[in-house]
Amino acid sequence: MRDYIRRLLIAAIMALCVSLLFLGGKQTEASVEDSKEIKAGWIWPTDGVVSDTYGTRHGTHKGIDIAGSLNSPVVAVEDGIVGKSYYSKTYGNVIFIKHPNNFVTVYAHLNNRLVNEGQVIKQGDRIGTMGRTGESTGVHLHFESHQIEWTYDKKNAIDPERLLGNAEVGVAVKGGMANTESLVASTNVPGDKAQYIVQAGDTLTSIAMKSNLTVEKLKEVNQLKSDLIMPEQVLVIQK
Ligand SMILES: [Zn+2]
């Protein structure tokens, strides 16, 4: 009888362990996969206009492209340590940064590299300048984000849009700014299409002032019938 109880107890403990293991695994997966956007507090790495998105070129493009002018400053999206800084035939002048929240970011085709391997950097620190080195058809920053580590097959790559916010082709971004701020700041760039995500507390008047538009123009462009706006609503703030 005692033997039976002992066996029962062992079976119960094993079942508990297995279920805990299952639950634990499920949770880590959920925190990354279930949210479209991951809250990382990143800033855009440079000024320019998004010219290509993640997953294009038959799925081989594992980053986003931001087209801009030669030698525009390129900054770190978050605090970290420079993992690699070298010249590669494909990436050209490239910098890898390892972040404490287990992401690795890659900044490619740089004209100049301004940091060295092992260097500790803060968010917004200038790490290089935009260029067209390596396999690049024009001046742009190719930016990648990876979970845990960069690998040759890029299996850990994650769409940077999930960390930076809206990065559709044609969106103007401002280096050093978080997504919504950068879109407002970019309205003065001629010919650029920009969007603004309404935040709690915003009014049409405050958005109009920030984007150098009149309330009438803002309503016209967005085909708004009233002055009522909702948080998370996306407004076009093109001139
Ligand atoms: Zn690219």
XYZ file of C-alpha atoms in Angstrom, residues 12-99:
88
model
C 1.738 13.523 -9.522
C 5.052 15.393 -9.181
C 6.055 14.416 -12.714
C 2.735 15.593 -14.102
C 3.171 18.913 -12.284
C 6.692 19.341 -13.697
C 5.551 18.636 -17.236
C 2.621 21.039 -16.990
C 4.859 23.756 -15.519
C 7.326 23.248 -18.350
C 4.516 23.492 -20.866
C 3.063 26.622 -19.275
C 6.474 28.290 -19.037
C 7.251 27.633 -22.692
C 3.841 28.832 -23.773
C 4.250 32.095 -21.897
C 7.624 33.070 -23.367
C 6.289 32.355 -26.814
C 3.123 34.367 -26.237
C 4.957 37.472 -25.053
C 6.781 37.731 -28.366
C 4.398 36.230 -30.895
C 0.967 37.407 -29.782
C 1.595 41.119 -29.880
C 2.000 42.707 -33.299
C 4.048 45.459 -31.778
C 6.732 44.797 -29.184
C 7.328 47.566 -26.673
C 11.043 48.113 -26.853
C 11.246 51.905 -26.702
C 13.357 52.092 -29.838
C 14.025 55.213 -31.854
C 14.473 55.418 -35.630
C 18.107 54.908 -36.646
C 18.256 57.672 -39.267
C 16.432 60.347 -41.285
C 14.848 59.342 -44.564
C 11.978 57.630 -46.283
C 11.231 53.909 -46.017
C 12.065 52.493 -49.442
C 11.657 48.747 -48.852
C 10.061 46.593 -46.196
C 10.776 43.325 -44.426
C 10.063 40.076 -46.279
C 10.246 41.387 -49.843
C 12.483 39.937 -52.600
C 10.826 36.514 -52.197
C 11.271 36.645 -48.436
C 15.010 37.193 -48.576
C 14.947 40.843 -47.486
C 15.278 40.431 -43.727
C 15.293 44.122 -42.859
C 13.941 47.497 -43.849
C 15.565 50.112 -46.066
C 15.566 53.809 -45.281
C 16.673 55.967 -48.197
C 18.246 59.318 -47.396
C 21.229 61.503 -48.106
C 24.875 60.530 -48.098
C 26.473 60.831 -44.644
C 23.209 61.360 -42.744
C 23.899 60.415 -39.120
C 23.005 56.830 -38.159
C 22.226 56.328 -34.469
C 21.727 53.343 -32.143
C 18.032 52.472 -31.686
C 18.645 51.428 -28.061
C 21.456 51.143 -25.481
C 23.865 48.313 -26.152
C 27.335 47.023 -26.898
C 28.906 46.980 -30.355
C 29.185 43.308 -31.282
C 30.817 43.769 -34.675
C 32.066 46.680 -36.762
C 33.660 45.635 -40.058
C 33.487 45.706 -43.859
C 31.532 42.907 -45.538
C 31.230 42.318 -49.288
C 27.427 42.283 -49.116
C 26.610 44.539 -46.131
C 29.467 46.962 -46.875
C 30.462 48.896 -43.755
C 28.280 47.273 -41.121
C 27.726 47.545 -37.378
C 26.034 44.990 -35.131
C 24.743 46.093 -31.737
C 23.747 43.709 -28.946
C 21.005 45.096 -26.708
